[in-house]
Short mmCIF file of N, CA, C and O in Angstrom, two decimals:
data_model
loop_
_atom_site.label_atom_id
_atom_site.label_comp_id
_atom_site.label_asym_id
_atom_site.label_seq_id
_atom_site.Cartn_x
_atom_site.Cartn_y
_atom_site.Cartn_z
N MET A 327 0.85 -1.18 0.00
CA MET A 327 0.00 0.00 0.00
C MET A 327 0.89 1.24 0.00
O MET A 327 1.83 1.35 0.78
N VAL A 328 0.60 2.15 -0.89
CA VAL A 328 1.34 3.41 -0.96
C VAL A 328 0.81 4.34 0.12
O VAL A 328 -0.39 4.55 0.24
N THR A 329 1.71 4.88 0.90
CA THR A 329 1.29 5.86 1.90
C THR A 329 1.66 7.28 1.48
O THR A 329 0.98 8.22 1.83
N SER A 330 2.76 7.41 0.73
CA SER A 330 3.18 8.72 0.20
C SER A 330 4.01 8.48 -1.05
O SER A 330 4.64 7.44 -1.19
N ILE A 331 4.01 9.46 -1.92
CA ILE A 331 4.84 9.42 -3.12
C ILE A 331 5.73 10.65 -3.12
O ILE A 331 5.26 11.78 -2.95
N PHE A 332 7.04 10.42 -3.31
CA PHE A 332 8.02 11.49 -3.41
C PHE A 332 8.66 11.42 -4.78
O PHE A 332 9.32 10.43 -5.11
N VAL A 333 8.44 12.43 -5.60
CA VAL A 333 9.04 12.51 -6.93
C VAL A 333 10.27 13.41 -6.80
O VAL A 333 10.16 14.56 -6.38
N ASN A 334 11.44 12.87 -7.14
CA ASN A 334 12.69 13.64 -7.05
C ASN A 334 12.99 14.28 -8.40
O ASN A 334 12.98 13.60 -9.43
N LEU A 335 13.25 15.59 -8.39
CA LEU A 335 13.53 16.34 -9.61
C LEU A 335 14.79 17.18 -9.43
O LEU A 335 15.00 17.77 -8.37
N PRO A 336 15.61 17.28 -10.49
CA PRO A 336 16.79 18.13 -10.40
C PRO A 336 16.45 19.59 -10.67
O PRO A 336 15.51 19.90 -11.39
N THR A 337 17.24 20.47 -10.08
CA THR A 337 17.11 21.90 -10.35
C THR A 337 18.50 22.52 -10.43
O THR A 337 19.42 22.09 -9.73
N SER A 338 18.61 23.53 -11.25
CA SER A 338 19.86 24.29 -11.33
C SER A 338 19.80 25.53 -10.43
O SER A 338 20.82 26.19 -10.22
N ASP A 339 18.62 25.82 -9.89
CA ASP A 339 18.45 27.00 -9.03
C ASP A 339 17.36 26.69 -8.01
O ASP A 339 16.16 26.84 -8.30
N LEU A 340 17.76 26.29 -6.82
CA LEU A 340 16.81 25.85 -5.80
C LEU A 340 15.86 26.96 -5.36
O LEU A 340 14.66 26.72 -5.22
N GLU A 341 16.37 28.15 -5.18
CA GLU A 341 15.50 29.26 -4.74
C GLU A 341 14.45 29.58 -5.81
O GLU A 341 13.29 29.83 -5.49
N ARG A 342 14.86 29.58 -7.07
CA ARG A 342 13.91 29.81 -8.17
C ARG A 342 12.84 28.73 -8.19
O ARG A 342 11.66 29.01 -8.37
N SER A 343 13.25 27.48 -7.97
CA SER A 343 12.29 26.37 -7.95
C SER A 343 11.31 26.52 -6.80
O SER A 343 10.11 26.30 -6.97
N LYS A 344 11.79 26.88 -5.63
CA LYS A 344 10.90 27.06 -4.49
C LYS A 344 9.88 28.17 -4.77
O LYS A 344 8.70 28.02 -4.48
N ALA A 345 10.33 29.25 -5.39
CA ALA A 345 9.41 30.35 -5.73
C ALA A 345 8.39 29.87 -6.76
O ALA A 345 7.20 30.20 -6.65
N PHE A 346 8.83 29.11 -7.76
CA PHE A 346 7.91 28.61 -8.78
C PHE A 346 6.84 27.73 -8.17
O PHE A 346 5.64 27.95 -8.38
N TYR A 347 7.23 26.73 -7.40
CA TYR A 347 6.25 25.80 -6.85
C TYR A 347 5.35 26.47 -5.81
O TYR A 347 4.16 26.16 -5.72
N SER A 348 5.88 27.42 -5.08
CA SER A 348 5.03 28.21 -4.17
C SER A 348 4.01 29.00 -4.97
O SER A 348 2.86 29.16 -4.54
N GLY A 349 4.41 29.49 -6.15
CA GLY A 349 3.50 30.22 -7.02
C GLY A 349 2.35 29.38 -7.54
O GLY A 349 1.31 29.91 -7.93
N LEU A 350 2.52 28.05 -7.54
CA LEU A 350 1.43 27.16 -7.91
C LEU A 350 0.45 26.94 -6.76
O LEU A 350 -0.58 26.30 -6.94
N GLY A 351 0.82 27.46 -5.58
CA GLY A 351 -0.02 27.26 -4.41
C GLY A 351 0.40 26.03 -3.62
O GLY A 351 -0.31 25.60 -2.71
N TRP A 352 1.54 25.44 -3.96
CA TRP A 352 2.05 24.28 -3.25
C TRP A 352 2.98 24.74 -2.14
O TRP A 352 3.73 25.71 -2.31
N GLY A 353 2.95 24.07 -1.02
CA GLY A 353 3.74 24.47 0.13
C GLY A 353 5.15 23.91 0.10
O GLY A 353 5.46 22.97 -0.62
N ILE A 354 6.01 24.51 0.91
CA ILE A 354 7.37 24.01 1.11
C ILE A 354 7.47 23.56 2.57
O ILE A 354 7.19 24.34 3.47
N ASN A 355 7.80 22.29 2.78
CA ASN A 355 7.96 21.78 4.14
C ASN A 355 9.38 22.08 4.61
O ASN A 355 10.34 21.44 4.15
N PRO A 356 9.54 23.04 5.52
CA PRO A 356 10.89 23.44 5.95
C PRO A 356 11.62 22.34 6.73
O PRO A 356 12.85 22.37 6.80
N LEU A 357 10.90 21.39 7.29
CA LEU A 357 11.54 20.31 8.04
C LEU A 357 12.38 19.40 7.16
O LEU A 357 13.30 18.73 7.64
N PHE A 358 12.07 19.36 5.88
CA PHE A 358 12.79 18.50 4.94
C PHE A 358 13.37 19.30 3.78
O PHE A 358 13.48 18.81 2.67
N SER A 359 13.73 20.53 4.09
CA SER A 359 14.34 21.43 3.10
C SER A 359 15.60 22.03 3.69
O SER A 359 15.67 22.31 4.88
N ASP A 360 16.61 22.19 2.83
CA ASP A 360 17.85 22.85 3.24
C ASP A 360 18.50 23.44 2.01
O ASP A 360 17.83 23.66 1.00
N GLU A 361 19.80 23.68 2.05
CA GLU A 361 20.48 24.30 0.91
C GLU A 361 20.62 23.36 -0.29
O GLU A 361 20.95 23.79 -1.39
N ASN A 362 20.32 22.07 -0.11
CA ASN A 362 20.42 21.09 -1.18
C ASN A 362 19.08 20.64 -1.75
O ASN A 362 19.04 20.06 -2.83
N ALA A 363 18.02 20.85 -0.98
CA ALA A 363 16.73 20.27 -1.37
C ALA A 363 15.57 21.08 -0.80
O ALA A 363 15.70 21.72 0.24
N ALA A 364 14.45 20.97 -1.50
CA ALA A 364 13.19 21.54 -0.99
C ALA A 364 12.13 20.47 -1.12
O ALA A 364 11.99 19.83 -2.16
N CYS A 365 11.39 20.28 -0.05
CA CYS A 365 10.27 19.34 -0.05
C CYS A 365 9.01 20.14 -0.38
O CYS A 365 8.53 20.93 0.43
N VAL A 366 8.50 19.92 -1.59
CA VAL A 366 7.31 20.63 -2.07
C VAL A 366 6.10 19.75 -1.78
O VAL A 366 6.05 18.59 -2.20
N VAL A 367 5.14 20.29 -1.07
CA VAL A 367 3.94 19.55 -0.69
C VAL A 367 2.84 19.87 -1.70
O VAL A 367 2.30 20.98 -1.71
N ILE A 368 2.52 18.88 -2.54
CA ILE A 368 1.43 19.05 -3.50
C ILE A 368 0.12 18.68 -2.85
O ILE A 368 -0.89 19.35 -3.02
N ASP A 369 0.13 17.60 -2.09
CA ASP A 369 -1.06 17.06 -1.45
C ASP A 369 -0.59 16.31 -0.21
O ASP A 369 0.61 16.14 -0.01
N GLU A 370 -1.51 15.83 0.58
CA GLU A 370 -1.11 15.17 1.83
C GLU A 370 -0.30 13.90 1.63
O GLU A 370 0.39 13.47 2.55
N ILE A 371 -0.33 13.31 0.44
CA ILE A 371 0.51 12.13 0.19
C ILE A 371 1.41 12.28 -1.02
O ILE A 371 2.12 11.36 -1.40
N LEU A 372 1.43 13.45 -1.66
CA LEU A 372 2.21 13.66 -2.88
C LEU A 372 3.18 14.82 -2.70
O LEU A 372 2.76 15.94 -2.41
N TYR A 373 4.46 14.51 -2.90
CA TYR A 373 5.52 15.49 -2.66
C TYR A 373 6.51 15.50 -3.82
O TYR A 373 6.72 14.48 -4.46
N LEU A 374 7.11 16.66 -4.04
CA LEU A 374 8.26 16.76 -4.92
C LEU A 374 9.47 17.04 -4.04
O LEU A 374 9.40 17.88 -3.14
N MET A 375 10.53 16.33 -4.28
CA MET A 375 11.81 16.68 -3.68
C MET A 375 12.61 17.33 -4.80
O MET A 375 13.04 16.66 -5.73
N VAL A 376 12.74 18.64 -4.73
CA VAL A 376 13.48 19.38 -5.73
C VAL A 376 14.91 19.49 -5.20
O VAL A 376 15.14 20.07 -4.14
N LEU A 377 15.84 18.89 -5.95
CA LEU A 377 17.20 18.71 -5.47
C LEU A 377 18.20 19.42 -6.37
O LEU A 377 18.07 19.37 -7.60
N THR A 378 19.21 20.04 -5.75
CA THR A 378 20.28 20.59 -6.57
C THR A 378 20.90 19.44 -7.37
O THR A 378 20.88 18.28 -6.94
N ARG A 379 21.42 19.76 -8.53
CA ARG A 379 21.98 18.71 -9.40
C ARG A 379 23.09 17.93 -8.69
O ARG A 379 23.17 16.71 -8.80
N ASP A 380 23.97 18.63 -7.96
CA ASP A 380 25.06 17.93 -7.26
C ASP A 380 24.52 16.98 -6.21
O ASP A 380 24.99 15.85 -6.09
N PHE A 381 23.52 17.42 -5.45
CA PHE A 381 22.95 16.56 -4.42
C PHE A 381 22.22 15.38 -5.05
O PHE A 381 22.35 14.24 -4.62
N PHE A 382 21.45 15.65 -6.10
CA PHE A 382 20.73 14.59 -6.80
C PHE A 382 21.72 13.55 -7.34
O PHE A 382 21.46 12.34 -7.30
N SER A 383 22.86 14.01 -7.83
CA SER A 383 23.88 13.10 -8.36
C SER A 383 24.41 12.14 -7.32
O SER A 383 24.90 11.05 -7.65
N SER A 384 24.31 12.51 -6.05
CA SER A 384 24.82 11.63 -4.99
C SER A 384 23.89 10.44 -4.74
O SER A 384 24.26 9.51 -4.02
N PHE A 385 22.71 10.41 -5.36
CA PHE A 385 21.75 9.32 -5.18
C PHE A 385 21.98 8.16 -6.14
O PHE A 385 21.38 7.10 -5.98
N THR A 386 22.81 8.37 -7.18
CA THR A 386 22.92 7.38 -8.24
C THR A 386 24.27 7.48 -8.94
O THR A 386 24.93 8.53 -8.89
N ASP A 387 24.64 6.41 -9.61
CA ASP A 387 25.81 6.43 -10.48
C ASP A 387 25.43 6.78 -11.91
O ASP A 387 26.30 6.98 -12.75
N LYS A 388 24.13 6.83 -12.20
CA LYS A 388 23.66 7.16 -13.54
C LYS A 388 23.75 8.67 -13.75
O LYS A 388 23.63 9.45 -12.81
N PRO A 389 23.90 9.09 -15.01
CA PRO A 389 23.91 10.54 -15.27
C PRO A 389 22.52 11.13 -15.03
O PRO A 389 21.51 10.48 -15.27
N ILE A 390 22.49 12.34 -14.55
CA ILE A 390 21.25 13.08 -14.34
C ILE A 390 20.97 13.85 -15.63
O ILE A 390 21.81 14.63 -16.09
N VAL A 391 19.80 13.62 -16.22
CA VAL A 391 19.48 14.30 -17.48
C VAL A 391 19.23 15.79 -17.23
O VAL A 391 18.83 16.18 -16.12
N ASP A 392 19.44 16.57 -18.25
CA ASP A 392 19.09 17.97 -18.22
C ASP A 392 17.65 18.07 -18.72
O ASP A 392 17.39 17.80 -19.90
N PRO A 393 16.69 18.41 -17.87
CA PRO A 393 15.29 18.42 -18.30
C PRO A 393 14.98 19.46 -19.38
O PRO A 393 13.91 19.41 -19.98
N LYS A 394 15.90 20.36 -19.67
CA LYS A 394 15.71 21.30 -20.79
C LYS A 394 15.90 20.59 -22.13
O LYS A 394 15.36 21.02 -23.14
N THR A 395 16.69 19.49 -22.14
CA THR A 395 17.02 18.84 -23.41
C THR A 395 16.57 17.39 -23.51
O THR A 395 16.56 16.83 -24.60
N ALA A 396 16.22 16.77 -22.40
CA ALA A 396 15.82 15.36 -22.41
C ALA A 396 14.70 15.14 -21.40
O ALA A 396 14.66 15.80 -20.36
N LEU A 397 13.81 14.21 -21.72
CA LEU A 397 12.70 13.91 -20.82
C LEU A 397 12.95 12.58 -20.13
O LEU A 397 13.17 11.57 -20.78
N GLN A 398 12.93 12.59 -18.82
CA GLN A 398 13.07 11.38 -18.04
C GLN A 398 11.72 10.93 -17.50
O GLN A 398 11.41 9.76 -17.44
N VAL A 399 10.89 11.93 -17.12
CA VAL A 399 9.59 11.63 -16.54
C VAL A 399 8.65 12.82 -16.73
O VAL A 399 9.10 13.96 -16.77
N GLU A 400 7.38 12.53 -16.90
CA GLU A 400 6.35 13.57 -16.89
C GLU A 400 5.48 13.29 -15.67
O GLU A 400 4.97 12.19 -15.50
N THR A 401 5.32 14.28 -14.82
CA THR A 401 4.53 14.13 -13.61
C THR A 401 3.13 14.68 -13.89
O THR A 401 2.98 15.86 -14.21
N ALA A 402 2.13 13.81 -13.83
CA ALA A 402 0.75 14.21 -14.13
C ALA A 402 -0.05 14.24 -12.83
O ALA A 402 0.02 13.31 -12.02
N CYS A 403 -0.80 15.30 -12.66
CA CYS A 403 -1.64 15.46 -11.47
C CYS A 403 -3.07 15.77 -11.92
O CYS A 403 -3.28 16.66 -12.75
N SER A 404 -4.02 15.05 -11.37
CA SER A 404 -5.41 15.31 -11.73
C SER A 404 -5.92 16.53 -11.00
O SER A 404 -5.43 16.89 -9.93
N ARG A 405 -6.89 17.17 -11.59
CA ARG A 405 -7.55 18.34 -11.02
C ARG A 405 -9.04 18.04 -10.98
O ARG A 405 -9.53 17.13 -11.65
N ASP A 406 -9.79 18.82 -10.21
CA ASP A 406 -11.21 18.58 -10.02
C ASP A 406 -12.10 19.04 -11.16
O ASP A 406 -13.25 18.64 -11.24
N SER A 407 -11.58 19.90 -12.04
CA SER A 407 -12.41 20.43 -13.13
C SER A 407 -11.51 20.96 -14.24
O SER A 407 -10.30 21.15 -14.05
N ARG A 408 -12.13 21.21 -15.39
CA ARG A 408 -11.41 21.85 -16.49
C ARG A 408 -10.88 23.22 -16.05
O ARG A 408 -9.77 23.61 -16.40
N ALA A 409 -11.71 23.95 -15.31
CA ALA A 409 -11.30 25.27 -14.83
C ALA A 409 -10.07 25.17 -13.93
O ALA A 409 -9.18 26.02 -13.99
N ASP A 410 -10.00 24.13 -13.12
CA ASP A 410 -8.84 23.93 -12.25
C ASP A 410 -7.59 23.61 -13.07
O ASP A 410 -6.48 24.01 -12.72
N VAL A 411 -7.77 22.88 -14.17
CA VAL A 411 -6.65 22.60 -15.08
C VAL A 411 -6.13 23.92 -15.66
O VAL A 411 -4.93 24.19 -15.65
N ASP A 412 -7.05 24.76 -16.15
CA ASP A 412 -6.65 26.04 -16.72
C ASP A 412 -5.98 26.92 -15.67
O ASP A 412 -5.00 27.61 -15.95
N ALA A 413 -6.51 26.89 -14.45
CA ALA A 413 -5.98 27.75 -13.38
C ALA A 413 -4.54 27.37 -13.03
O ALA A 413 -3.70 28.26 -12.83
N ILE A 414 -4.23 26.08 -12.94
CA ILE A 414 -2.86 25.69 -12.57
C ILE A 414 -1.90 26.04 -13.70
O ILE A 414 -0.77 26.45 -13.46
N LEU A 415 -2.37 25.94 -14.94
CA LEU A 415 -1.52 26.33 -16.08
C LEU A 415 -1.23 27.83 -16.02
O LEU A 415 -0.08 28.26 -16.20
N GLU A 416 -2.25 28.63 -15.73
CA GLU A 416 -2.06 30.08 -15.62
C GLU A 416 -1.09 30.41 -14.50
O GLU A 416 -0.22 31.28 -14.65
N LYS A 417 -1.21 29.73 -13.36
CA LYS A 417 -0.29 29.95 -12.24
C LYS A 417 1.13 29.57 -12.64
O LYS A 417 2.09 30.25 -12.27
N ALA A 418 1.28 28.45 -13.35
CA ALA A 418 2.61 27.99 -13.76
C ALA A 418 3.29 29.03 -14.65
O ALA A 418 4.46 29.36 -14.46
N VAL A 419 2.56 29.55 -15.62
CA VAL A 419 3.14 30.55 -16.52
C VAL A 419 3.46 31.84 -15.76
O VAL A 419 4.54 32.42 -15.93
N ALA A 420 2.56 32.26 -14.88
CA ALA A 420 2.79 33.48 -14.09
C ALA A 420 3.99 33.33 -13.15
O ALA A 420 4.68 34.32 -12.86
N ALA A 421 4.28 32.10 -12.71
CA ALA A 421 5.37 31.86 -11.77
C ALA A 421 6.71 31.61 -12.48
O ALA A 421 7.71 31.35 -11.83
N GLY A 422 6.73 31.68 -13.82
CA GLY A 422 7.99 31.52 -14.54
C GLY A 422 8.11 30.25 -15.34
O GLY A 422 9.15 29.99 -15.95
N GLY A 423 7.06 29.44 -15.38
CA GLY A 423 7.07 28.23 -16.19
C GLY A 423 6.61 28.54 -17.60
O GLY A 423 6.32 29.69 -17.94
N THR A 424 6.55 27.51 -18.42
CA THR A 424 6.09 27.67 -19.79
C THR A 424 5.07 26.59 -20.13
O THR A 424 5.14 25.47 -19.61
N GLU A 425 4.14 26.94 -21.00
CA GLU A 425 3.20 25.94 -21.49
C GLU A 425 3.96 25.05 -22.47
O GLU A 425 4.61 25.54 -23.39
N HIS A 426 3.90 23.75 -22.26
CA HIS A 426 4.69 22.81 -23.06
C HIS A 426 4.10 22.57 -24.44
O HIS A 426 4.82 22.44 -25.42
N ARG A 427 2.78 22.47 -24.52
CA ARG A 427 2.09 22.31 -25.79
C ARG A 427 0.65 22.77 -25.61
O ARG A 427 0.21 23.02 -24.50
N GLU A 428 -0.06 22.84 -26.73
CA GLU A 428 -1.45 23.28 -26.66
C GLU A 428 -2.28 22.28 -25.88
O GLU A 428 -1.94 21.09 -25.77
N LEU A 429 -3.40 22.76 -25.36
CA LEU A 429 -4.27 21.89 -24.56
C LEU A 429 -4.75 20.69 -25.37
O LEU A 429 -4.84 20.74 -26.59
N GLN A 430 -5.02 19.62 -24.66
CA GLN A 430 -5.57 18.41 -25.27
C GLN A 430 -6.97 18.22 -24.71
O GLN A 430 -7.14 18.11 -23.50
N ASP A 431 -7.97 18.20 -25.60
CA ASP A 431 -9.35 18.04 -25.18
C ASP A 431 -9.93 16.84 -25.93
O ASP A 431 -10.17 16.91 -27.13
N TYR A 432 -10.09 15.76 -25.20
CA TYR A 432 -10.62 14.53 -25.79
C TYR A 432 -12.08 14.30 -25.41
O TYR A 432 -12.61 13.22 -25.61
N GLY A 433 -12.72 15.32 -24.88
CA GLY A 433 -14.11 15.19 -24.43
C GLY A 433 -14.19 14.59 -23.04
O GLY A 433 -14.59 15.26 -22.10
N PHE A 434 -13.76 13.36 -22.90
CA PHE A 434 -13.78 12.69 -21.59
C PHE A 434 -12.58 13.10 -20.73
O PHE A 434 -12.59 12.91 -19.52
N MET A 435 -11.53 13.66 -21.38
CA MET A 435 -10.33 14.07 -20.66
C MET A 435 -9.84 15.40 -21.24
O MET A 435 -9.90 15.63 -22.45
N TYR A 436 -9.35 16.25 -20.33
CA TYR A 436 -8.88 17.59 -20.68
C TYR A 436 -7.54 17.77 -19.98
O TYR A 436 -7.44 17.55 -18.77
N ALA A 437 -6.50 18.14 -20.71
CA ALA A 437 -5.17 18.24 -20.11
C ALA A 437 -4.41 19.45 -20.65
O ALA A 437 -4.58 19.86 -21.79
N ARG A 438 -3.57 20.00 -19.79
CA ARG A 438 -2.65 21.09 -20.14
C ARG A 438 -1.29 20.70 -19.57
O ARG A 438 -1.18 20.25 -18.44
N ASP A 439 -0.24 20.90 -20.37
CA ASP A 439 1.11 20.55 -19.95
C ASP A 439 1.94 21.80 -19.75
O ASP A 439 1.83 22.76 -20.51
N PHE A 440 2.79 21.77 -18.73
CA PHE A 440 3.69 22.89 -18.49
C PHE A 440 5.04 22.39 -17.99
O PHE A 440 5.16 21.27 -17.49
N GLU A 441 6.04 23.24 -18.16
CA GLU A 441 7.38 22.97 -17.66
C GLU A 441 7.71 23.95 -16.57
O GLU A 441 7.34 25.13 -16.65
N ASP A 442 8.43 23.47 -15.55
CA ASP A 442 8.96 24.38 -14.55
C ASP A 442 10.15 25.11 -15.17
O ASP A 442 10.54 24.82 -16.31
N PRO A 443 10.75 26.09 -14.47
CA PRO A 443 11.87 26.84 -15.07
C PRO A 443 13.07 25.97 -15.46
O PRO A 443 13.87 26.37 -16.31
N ASP A 444 13.22 24.79 -14.87
CA ASP A 444 14.31 23.89 -15.23
C ASP A 444 13.98 23.02 -16.44
O ASP A 444 14.86 22.37 -16.99
N GLY A 445 12.71 22.97 -16.82
CA GLY A 445 12.29 22.13 -17.94
C GLY A 445 11.63 20.84 -17.51
O GLY A 445 11.27 20.02 -18.36
N ASN A 446 11.46 20.61 -16.20
CA ASN A 446 10.75 19.42 -15.74
C ASN A 446 9.29 19.52 -16.20
O ASN A 446 8.66 20.57 -16.06
N LEU A 447 8.77 18.42 -16.74
CA LEU A 447 7.46 18.43 -17.40
C LEU A 447 6.35 17.95 -16.48
O LEU A 447 6.48 16.92 -15.81
N PHE A 448 5.25 18.69 -16.49
CA PHE A 448 4.06 18.36 -15.70
C PHE A 448 2.84 18.38 -16.60
O PHE A 448 2.79 19.12 -17.58
N SER A 449 1.85 17.59 -16.25
CA SER A 449 0.56 17.61 -16.92
C SER A 449 -0.51 17.75 -15.85
O SER A 449 -0.48 17.05 -14.83
N ALA A 450 -1.43 18.67 -16.07
CA ALA A 450 -2.60 18.80 -15.20
C ALA A 450 -3.77 18.30 -16.03
O ALA A 450 -3.93 18.70 -17.19
N LEU A 451 -4.56 17.40 -15.46
CA LEU A 451 -5.65 16.83 -16.25
C LEU A 451 -6.92 16.67 -15.43
O LEU A 451 -6.88 16.53 -14.22
N TRP A 452 -8.02 16.72 -16.15
CA TRP A 452 -9.34 16.43 -15.59
C TRP A 452 -9.93 15.32 -16.44
O TRP A 452 -9.80 15.32 -17.66
N MET A 453 -10.56 14.34 -15.78
CA MET A 453 -11.25 13.29 -16.51
C MET A 453 -12.68 13.21 -16.00
O MET A 453 -12.92 13.28 -14.79
N ASP A 454 -13.61 13.07 -16.94
CA ASP A 454 -15.01 12.89 -16.58
C ASP A 454 -15.10 11.71 -15.61
O ASP A 454 -14.54 10.64 -15.87
N PRO A 455 -15.78 11.88 -14.47
CA PRO A 455 -15.84 10.80 -13.47
C PRO A 455 -16.42 9.49 -14.01
O PRO A 455 -15.99 8.41 -13.61
N VAL A 456 -17.39 9.58 -14.91
CA VAL A 456 -17.96 8.36 -15.49
C VAL A 456 -16.91 7.68 -16.37
O VAL A 456 -16.72 6.46 -16.30
N ALA A 457 -16.21 8.44 -17.18
CA ALA A 457 -15.16 7.87 -18.03
C ALA A 457 -14.06 7.25 -17.17
O ALA A 457 -13.54 6.18 -17.51
N ALA A 458 -13.73 7.88 -16.07
CA ALA A 458 -12.71 7.32 -15.17
C ALA A 458 -13.16 5.99 -14.59
O ALA A 458 -12.36 5.09 -14.38
N ARG A 459 -14.45 5.87 -14.35
CA ARG A 459 -14.98 4.64 -13.74
C ARG A 459 -15.14 3.51 -14.75
O ARG A 459 -14.82 2.36 -14.45
N ILE A 460 -15.60 3.82 -15.97
CA ILE A 460 -15.92 2.74 -16.91
C ILE A 460 -14.93 2.64 -18.08
O ILE A 460 -14.99 1.69 -18.84
N GLY A 461 -14.05 3.61 -18.23
CA GLY A 461 -13.07 3.60 -19.32
C GLY A 461 -13.53 4.43 -20.49
O GLY A 461 -14.74 4.61 -20.71
N PRO A 462 -12.58 4.94 -21.28
CA PRO A 462 -12.93 5.84 -22.37
C PRO A 462 -13.77 5.20 -23.48
O PRO A 462 -14.65 5.84 -24.04
N GLU A 463 -13.52 3.95 -23.81
CA GLU A 463 -14.31 3.31 -24.88
C GLU A 463 -15.75 3.13 -24.46
O GLU A 463 -16.68 3.43 -25.23
N ALA A 464 -15.98 2.64 -23.26
CA ALA A 464 -17.35 2.47 -22.78
C ALA A 464 -18.04 3.83 -22.64
O ALA A 464 -19.23 3.96 -22.94
N PHE A 465 -17.28 4.84 -22.23
CA PHE A 465 -17.84 6.18 -22.11
C PHE A 465 -18.27 6.71 -23.48
O PHE A 465 -19.36 7.27 -23.63
N ALA A 466 -17.44 6.51 -24.50
CA ALA A 466 -17.78 6.94 -25.85
C ALA A 466 -19.02 6.23 -26.35
O ALA A 466 -19.90 6.84 -26.97
N ALA A 467 -19.12 4.93 -26.07
CA ALA A 467 -20.30 4.17 -26.48
C ALA A 467 -21.54 4.70 -25.77
O ALA A 467 -22.61 4.84 -26.38
N LEU A 468 -21.40 5.00 -24.50
CA LEU A 468 -22.51 5.55 -23.73
C LEU A 468 -22.95 6.90 -24.30
O LEU A 468 -24.14 7.15 -24.45
N GLN A 469 -21.97 7.74 -24.65
CA GLN A 469 -22.27 9.06 -25.21
C GLN A 469 -22.97 8.93 -26.57
O GLN A 469 -23.84 9.73 -26.89
N SER A 470 -22.59 7.94 -27.35
CA SER A 470 -23.18 7.81 -28.68
C SER A 470 -24.63 7.35 -28.62
O SER A 470 -25.38 7.54 -29.58
N THR A 471 -25.05 6.77 -27.49
CA THR A 471 -26.44 6.37 -27.34
C THR A 471 -27.32 7.52 -26.87
O THR A 471 -28.53 7.38 -26.78
N GLY A 472 -26.66 8.65 -26.52
CA GLY A 472 -27.42 9.82 -26.10
C GLY A 472 -27.83 9.79 -24.65
O GLY A 472 -28.63 10.59 -24.21
N VAL A 473 -27.28 8.87 -23.87
CA VAL A 473 -27.62 8.77 -22.45
C VAL A 473 -26.81 9.77 -21.66
O VAL A 473 -25.71 10.06 -21.90
#
């Protein structure tokens, strides 16, 4: 059973990253933050550990990718509505991030992608609750019957 998820991301500027994620309305837990890392609280069980590149490198013998030029992971977070998806994208851009690509609207799912100032990729998405429960194909079939 998962009790918490910690996504580790590299940064070239820790203070800039803390300001960006705070601008999204996410908190910084000072108990697990120092000059090498910031613990960003997205939700009660979802956290980002934003780590300086040197500190992150101490976790592995593998090279750390530069998120400006290579993609290692896309972190997707669901939102409660289409408006909430738009709102987090607006906050991301206002806080120094960039919109990664145009919005994706599949009817049953709506998503907007953004990058933090380091280039780490995020997706904010909303899915129709019925589609989430029964799957997109069954949802499409249901919609085509006019129900």
